[in-house]
Short mmCIF file of C-alpha atoms in Angstrom, two decimals:
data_model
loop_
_atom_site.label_atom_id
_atom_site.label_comp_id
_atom_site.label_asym_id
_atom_site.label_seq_id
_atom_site.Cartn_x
_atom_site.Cartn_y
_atom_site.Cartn_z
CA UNK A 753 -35.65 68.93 82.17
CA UNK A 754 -32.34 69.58 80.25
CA UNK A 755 -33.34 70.66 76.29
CA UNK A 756 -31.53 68.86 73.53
CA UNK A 757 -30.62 71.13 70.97
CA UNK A 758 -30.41 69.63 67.48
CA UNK A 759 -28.75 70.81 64.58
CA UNK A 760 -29.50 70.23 60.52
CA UNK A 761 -26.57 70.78 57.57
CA UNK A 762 -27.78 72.94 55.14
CA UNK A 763 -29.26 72.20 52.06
CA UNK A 764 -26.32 73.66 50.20
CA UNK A 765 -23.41 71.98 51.96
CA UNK A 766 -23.92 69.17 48.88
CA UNK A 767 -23.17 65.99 51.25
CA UNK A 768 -25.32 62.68 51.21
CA UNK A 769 -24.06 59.84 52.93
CA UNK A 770 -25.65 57.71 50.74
CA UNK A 771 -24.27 58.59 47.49
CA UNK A 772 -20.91 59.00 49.22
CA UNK A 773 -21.01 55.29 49.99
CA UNK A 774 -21.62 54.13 46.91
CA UNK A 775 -19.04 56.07 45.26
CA UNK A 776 -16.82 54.43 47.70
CA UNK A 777 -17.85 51.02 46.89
CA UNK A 778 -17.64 51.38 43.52
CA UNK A 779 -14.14 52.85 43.58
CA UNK A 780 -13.06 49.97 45.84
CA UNK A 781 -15.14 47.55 43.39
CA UNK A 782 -12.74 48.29 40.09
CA UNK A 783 -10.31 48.20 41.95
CA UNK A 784 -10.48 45.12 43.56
CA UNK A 785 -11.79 44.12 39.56
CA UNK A 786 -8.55 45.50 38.69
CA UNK A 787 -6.64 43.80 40.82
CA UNK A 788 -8.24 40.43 39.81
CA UNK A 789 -8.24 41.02 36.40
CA UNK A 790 -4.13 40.85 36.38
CA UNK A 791 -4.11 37.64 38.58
CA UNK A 792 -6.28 36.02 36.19
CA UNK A 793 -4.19 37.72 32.62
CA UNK A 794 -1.24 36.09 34.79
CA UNK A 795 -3.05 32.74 35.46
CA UNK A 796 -3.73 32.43 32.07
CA UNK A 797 -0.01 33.35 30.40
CA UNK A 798 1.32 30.40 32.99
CA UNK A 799 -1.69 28.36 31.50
CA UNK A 800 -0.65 28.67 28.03
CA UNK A 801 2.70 28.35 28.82
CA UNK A 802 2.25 24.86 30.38
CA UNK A 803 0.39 23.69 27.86
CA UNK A 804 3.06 24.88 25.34
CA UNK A 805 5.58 23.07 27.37
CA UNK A 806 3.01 19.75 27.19
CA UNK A 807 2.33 19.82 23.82
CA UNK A 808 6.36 20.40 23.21
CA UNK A 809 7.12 17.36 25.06
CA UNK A 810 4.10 15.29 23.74
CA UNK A 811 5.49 15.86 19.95
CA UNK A 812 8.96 15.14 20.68
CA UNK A 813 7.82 12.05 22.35
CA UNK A 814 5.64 11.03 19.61
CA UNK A 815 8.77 11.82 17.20
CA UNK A 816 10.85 9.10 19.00
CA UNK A 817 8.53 6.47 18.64
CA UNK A 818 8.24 7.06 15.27
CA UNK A 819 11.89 7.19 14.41
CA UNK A 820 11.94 4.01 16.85
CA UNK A 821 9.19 1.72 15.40
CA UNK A 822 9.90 3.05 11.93
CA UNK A 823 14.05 1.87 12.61
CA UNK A 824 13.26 -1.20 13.92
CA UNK A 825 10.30 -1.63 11.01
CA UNK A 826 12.54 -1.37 8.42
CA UNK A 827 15.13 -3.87 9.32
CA UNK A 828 12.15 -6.76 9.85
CA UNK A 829 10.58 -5.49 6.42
CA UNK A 830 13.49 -5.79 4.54
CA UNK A 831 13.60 -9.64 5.76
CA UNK A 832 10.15 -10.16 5.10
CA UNK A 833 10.71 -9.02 1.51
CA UNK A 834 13.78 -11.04 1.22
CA UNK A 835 11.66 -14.37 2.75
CA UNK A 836 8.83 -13.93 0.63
CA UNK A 837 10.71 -13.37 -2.71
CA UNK A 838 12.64 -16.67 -1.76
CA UNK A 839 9.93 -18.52 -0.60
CA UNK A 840 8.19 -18.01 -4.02
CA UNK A 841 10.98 -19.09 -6.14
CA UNK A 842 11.62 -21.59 -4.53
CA UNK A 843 7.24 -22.17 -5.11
CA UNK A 844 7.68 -21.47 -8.76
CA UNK A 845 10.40 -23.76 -9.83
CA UNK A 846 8.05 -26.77 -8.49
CA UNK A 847 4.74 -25.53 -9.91
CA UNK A 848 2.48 -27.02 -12.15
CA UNK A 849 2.90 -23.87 -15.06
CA UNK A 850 -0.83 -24.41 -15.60
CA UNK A 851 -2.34 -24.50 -12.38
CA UNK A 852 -4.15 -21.21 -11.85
CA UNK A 853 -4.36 -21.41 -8.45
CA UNK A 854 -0.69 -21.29 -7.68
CA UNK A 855 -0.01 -17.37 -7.22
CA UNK A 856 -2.90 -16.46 -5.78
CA UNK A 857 -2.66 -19.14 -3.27
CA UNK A 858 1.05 -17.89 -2.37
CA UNK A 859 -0.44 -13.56 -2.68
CA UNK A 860 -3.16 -14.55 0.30
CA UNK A 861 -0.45 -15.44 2.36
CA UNK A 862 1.38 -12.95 1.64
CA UNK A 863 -1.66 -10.67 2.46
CA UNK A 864 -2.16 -12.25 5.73
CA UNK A 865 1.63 -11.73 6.84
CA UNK A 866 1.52 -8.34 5.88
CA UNK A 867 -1.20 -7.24 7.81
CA UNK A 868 0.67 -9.11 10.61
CA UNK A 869 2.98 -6.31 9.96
CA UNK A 870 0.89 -3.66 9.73
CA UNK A 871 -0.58 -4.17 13.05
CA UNK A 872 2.79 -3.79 15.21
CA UNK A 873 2.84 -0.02 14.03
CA UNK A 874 1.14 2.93 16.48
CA UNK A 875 1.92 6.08 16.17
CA UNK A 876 0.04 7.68 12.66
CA UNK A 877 3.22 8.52 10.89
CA UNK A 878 4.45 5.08 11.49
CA UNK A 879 1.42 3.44 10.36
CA UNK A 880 1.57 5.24 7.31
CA UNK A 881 4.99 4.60 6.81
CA UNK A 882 4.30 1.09 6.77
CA UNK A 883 1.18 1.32 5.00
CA UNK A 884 3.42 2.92 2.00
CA UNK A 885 6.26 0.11 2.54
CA UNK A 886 3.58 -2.90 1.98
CA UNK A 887 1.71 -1.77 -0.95
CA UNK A 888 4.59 -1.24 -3.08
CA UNK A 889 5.80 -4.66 -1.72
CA UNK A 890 1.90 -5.94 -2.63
CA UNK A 891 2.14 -4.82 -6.19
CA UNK A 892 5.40 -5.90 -6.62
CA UNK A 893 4.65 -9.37 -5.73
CA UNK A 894 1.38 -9.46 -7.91
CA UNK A 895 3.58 -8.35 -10.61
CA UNK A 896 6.28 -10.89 -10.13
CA UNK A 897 4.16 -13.79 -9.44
CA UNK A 898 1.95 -13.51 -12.47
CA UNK A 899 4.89 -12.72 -14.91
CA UNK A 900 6.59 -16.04 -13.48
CA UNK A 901 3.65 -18.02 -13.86
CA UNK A 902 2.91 -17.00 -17.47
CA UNK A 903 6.52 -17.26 -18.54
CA UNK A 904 6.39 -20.71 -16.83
CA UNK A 905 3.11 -21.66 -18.96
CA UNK A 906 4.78 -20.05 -22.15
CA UNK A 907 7.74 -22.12 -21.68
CA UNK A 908 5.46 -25.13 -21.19
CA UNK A 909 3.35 -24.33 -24.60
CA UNK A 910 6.77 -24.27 -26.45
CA UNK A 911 7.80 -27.55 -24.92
CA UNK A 912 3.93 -29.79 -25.28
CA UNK A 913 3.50 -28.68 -28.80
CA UNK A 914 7.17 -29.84 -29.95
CA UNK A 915 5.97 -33.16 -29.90
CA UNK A 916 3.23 -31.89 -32.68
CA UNK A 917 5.74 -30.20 -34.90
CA UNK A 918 7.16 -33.08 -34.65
CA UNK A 919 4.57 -35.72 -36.09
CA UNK A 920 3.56 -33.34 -38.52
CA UNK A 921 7.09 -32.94 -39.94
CA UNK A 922 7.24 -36.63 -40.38
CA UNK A 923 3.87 -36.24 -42.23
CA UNK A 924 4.53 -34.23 -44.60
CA UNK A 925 7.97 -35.86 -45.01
CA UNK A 926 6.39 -38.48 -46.18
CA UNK A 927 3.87 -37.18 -47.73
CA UNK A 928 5.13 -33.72 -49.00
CA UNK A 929 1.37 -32.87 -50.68
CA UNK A 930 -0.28 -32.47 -47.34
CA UNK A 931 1.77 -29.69 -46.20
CA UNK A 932 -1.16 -27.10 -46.41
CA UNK A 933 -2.95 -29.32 -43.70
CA UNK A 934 0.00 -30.04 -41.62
CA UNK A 935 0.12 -25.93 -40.72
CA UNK A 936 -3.26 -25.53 -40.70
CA UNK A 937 -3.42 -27.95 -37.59
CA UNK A 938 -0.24 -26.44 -36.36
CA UNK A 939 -2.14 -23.23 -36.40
CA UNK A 940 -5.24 -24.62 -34.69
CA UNK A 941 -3.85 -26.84 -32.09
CA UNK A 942 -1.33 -24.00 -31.06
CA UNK A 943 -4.31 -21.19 -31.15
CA UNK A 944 -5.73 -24.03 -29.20
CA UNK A 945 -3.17 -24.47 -26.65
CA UNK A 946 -2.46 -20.91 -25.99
CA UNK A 947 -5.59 -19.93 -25.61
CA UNK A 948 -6.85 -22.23 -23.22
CA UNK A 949 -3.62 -21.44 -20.78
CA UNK A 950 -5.10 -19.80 -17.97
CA UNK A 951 -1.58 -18.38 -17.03
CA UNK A 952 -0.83 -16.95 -20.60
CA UNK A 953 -2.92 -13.77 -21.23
CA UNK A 954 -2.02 -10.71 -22.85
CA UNK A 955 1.30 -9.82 -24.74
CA UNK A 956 2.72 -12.72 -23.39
CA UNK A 957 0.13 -15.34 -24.86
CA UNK A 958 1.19 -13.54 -28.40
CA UNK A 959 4.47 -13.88 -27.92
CA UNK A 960 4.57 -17.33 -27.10
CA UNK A 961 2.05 -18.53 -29.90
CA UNK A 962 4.21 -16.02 -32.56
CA UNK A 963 7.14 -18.32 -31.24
CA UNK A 964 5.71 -21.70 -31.68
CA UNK A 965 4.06 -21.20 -35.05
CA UNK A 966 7.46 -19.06 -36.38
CA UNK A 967 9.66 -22.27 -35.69
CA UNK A 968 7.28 -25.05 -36.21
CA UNK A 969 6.20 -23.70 -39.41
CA UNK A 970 10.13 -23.66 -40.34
CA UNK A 971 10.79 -27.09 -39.20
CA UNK A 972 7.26 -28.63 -41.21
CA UNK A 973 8.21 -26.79 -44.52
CA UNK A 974 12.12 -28.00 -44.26
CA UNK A 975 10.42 -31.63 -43.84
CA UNK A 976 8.15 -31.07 -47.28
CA UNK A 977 10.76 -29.97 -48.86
CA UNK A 978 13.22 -32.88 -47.91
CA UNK A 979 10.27 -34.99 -48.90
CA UNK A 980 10.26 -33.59 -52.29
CA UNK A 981 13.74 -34.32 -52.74
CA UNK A 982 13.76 -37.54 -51.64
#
């Protein structure tokens, strides 16, 4: 029977297969690592660079419908301002000037229409931009509509109590001794008037009874003193 001779590598000779594999591996590993590591750097640099491309688009898209609702939101504004302000003179010259119902009656419509407005806006500058447009219009309004309304009702005062400057000239006309109590009820029943106005408040409620009592008191003293003379 043939003999098989077999044959051992030293213990010096510093080879084991199973370390050598691994080494391999591992070498082939980062590399491979490597090698993915640059297609996903590259995936990523094309990643931002679409999204920089979207976002470039998305803001100059957003841009034009700004300029185009803000354009086309100015033009019906400024007719809606023009509308209203005729609207409520044309309101004001038919108004009772003592009826304190009158401008805020016409301001709630206003209110309502405005937020009409408001509504056809969408993009955020937009929206602001009307937002800024309407409340200076709002405030304007309230301005307007309650200085009409009180120089309405001051106009009014001037006119009712002419009738009692009147009578109380002709009083003390005839009677030139009872002057002292013909301006003391001028006084009162002006105070009186003014007072009870719900349109006149503030400086214009003093300017208005200063008026009346300046020139009635005139006109009643004139009368005594005619009296006297007569």
């Amino acid at each position: 029977m043939p003999r098989i001779t077999t044959y051992e590598a030293p213990d010096n000779l510093g080879l084991r297969p199973s370390e050598t594999a691994v080494s391999a591996r591992s070498m082939a590993g980062r590399a491979i690592e490597g090698e993915y590591n640059e297609i996903a750097a590259a995936q990523v640099a094309q990643g931002r660079a679409l999204a920089s491309g979207i976002e470039t688009a998305g803001q100059a898209a957003v841009k034009y419908l700004d300029h185009q609702q803000i354009s086309a939101g100015s033009a019906s504004f400024a007719s809606f301002v023009n509308a209203k302000t005729k609207q409520w003179d044309e309101t004001v010259k038919t108004a009772d000037p003592n009826d304190p119902t009158v401008a805020p009656k016409f301001m709630a419509d206003v209110e309502s229409q405005i937020q009409n407005f408001k509504g056809g806006f969408l993009t955020e500058n937009a929206q602001q931009w009307a937002e800024a447009q309407t409340t200076r219009f709002r405030s304007h309004m309230y301005d307007k509509t309650g200085s009409d309304m009180a120089v309405m009702a001051g106009q009014a005062a001037v006119i009712n109590t002419r009738q009692t400057v009147n009578a109380l000239s002709n009083t003390v006309r005839g009677d030139p001794k009872s002057l002292d109590y013909s301006l003391e009820t001028l006084e009162s029943t002006t105070n009186g008037y003014v007072g009870s106005s719900p349109n006149l408040t503030g400086v214009m409620a003093g300017k208005v009874r200063s008026e009346i009592l300046q020139k009635g008191r005139e006109e009643i003293i004139k009368s005594a003193a005619m009296g006297y003379i007569e």
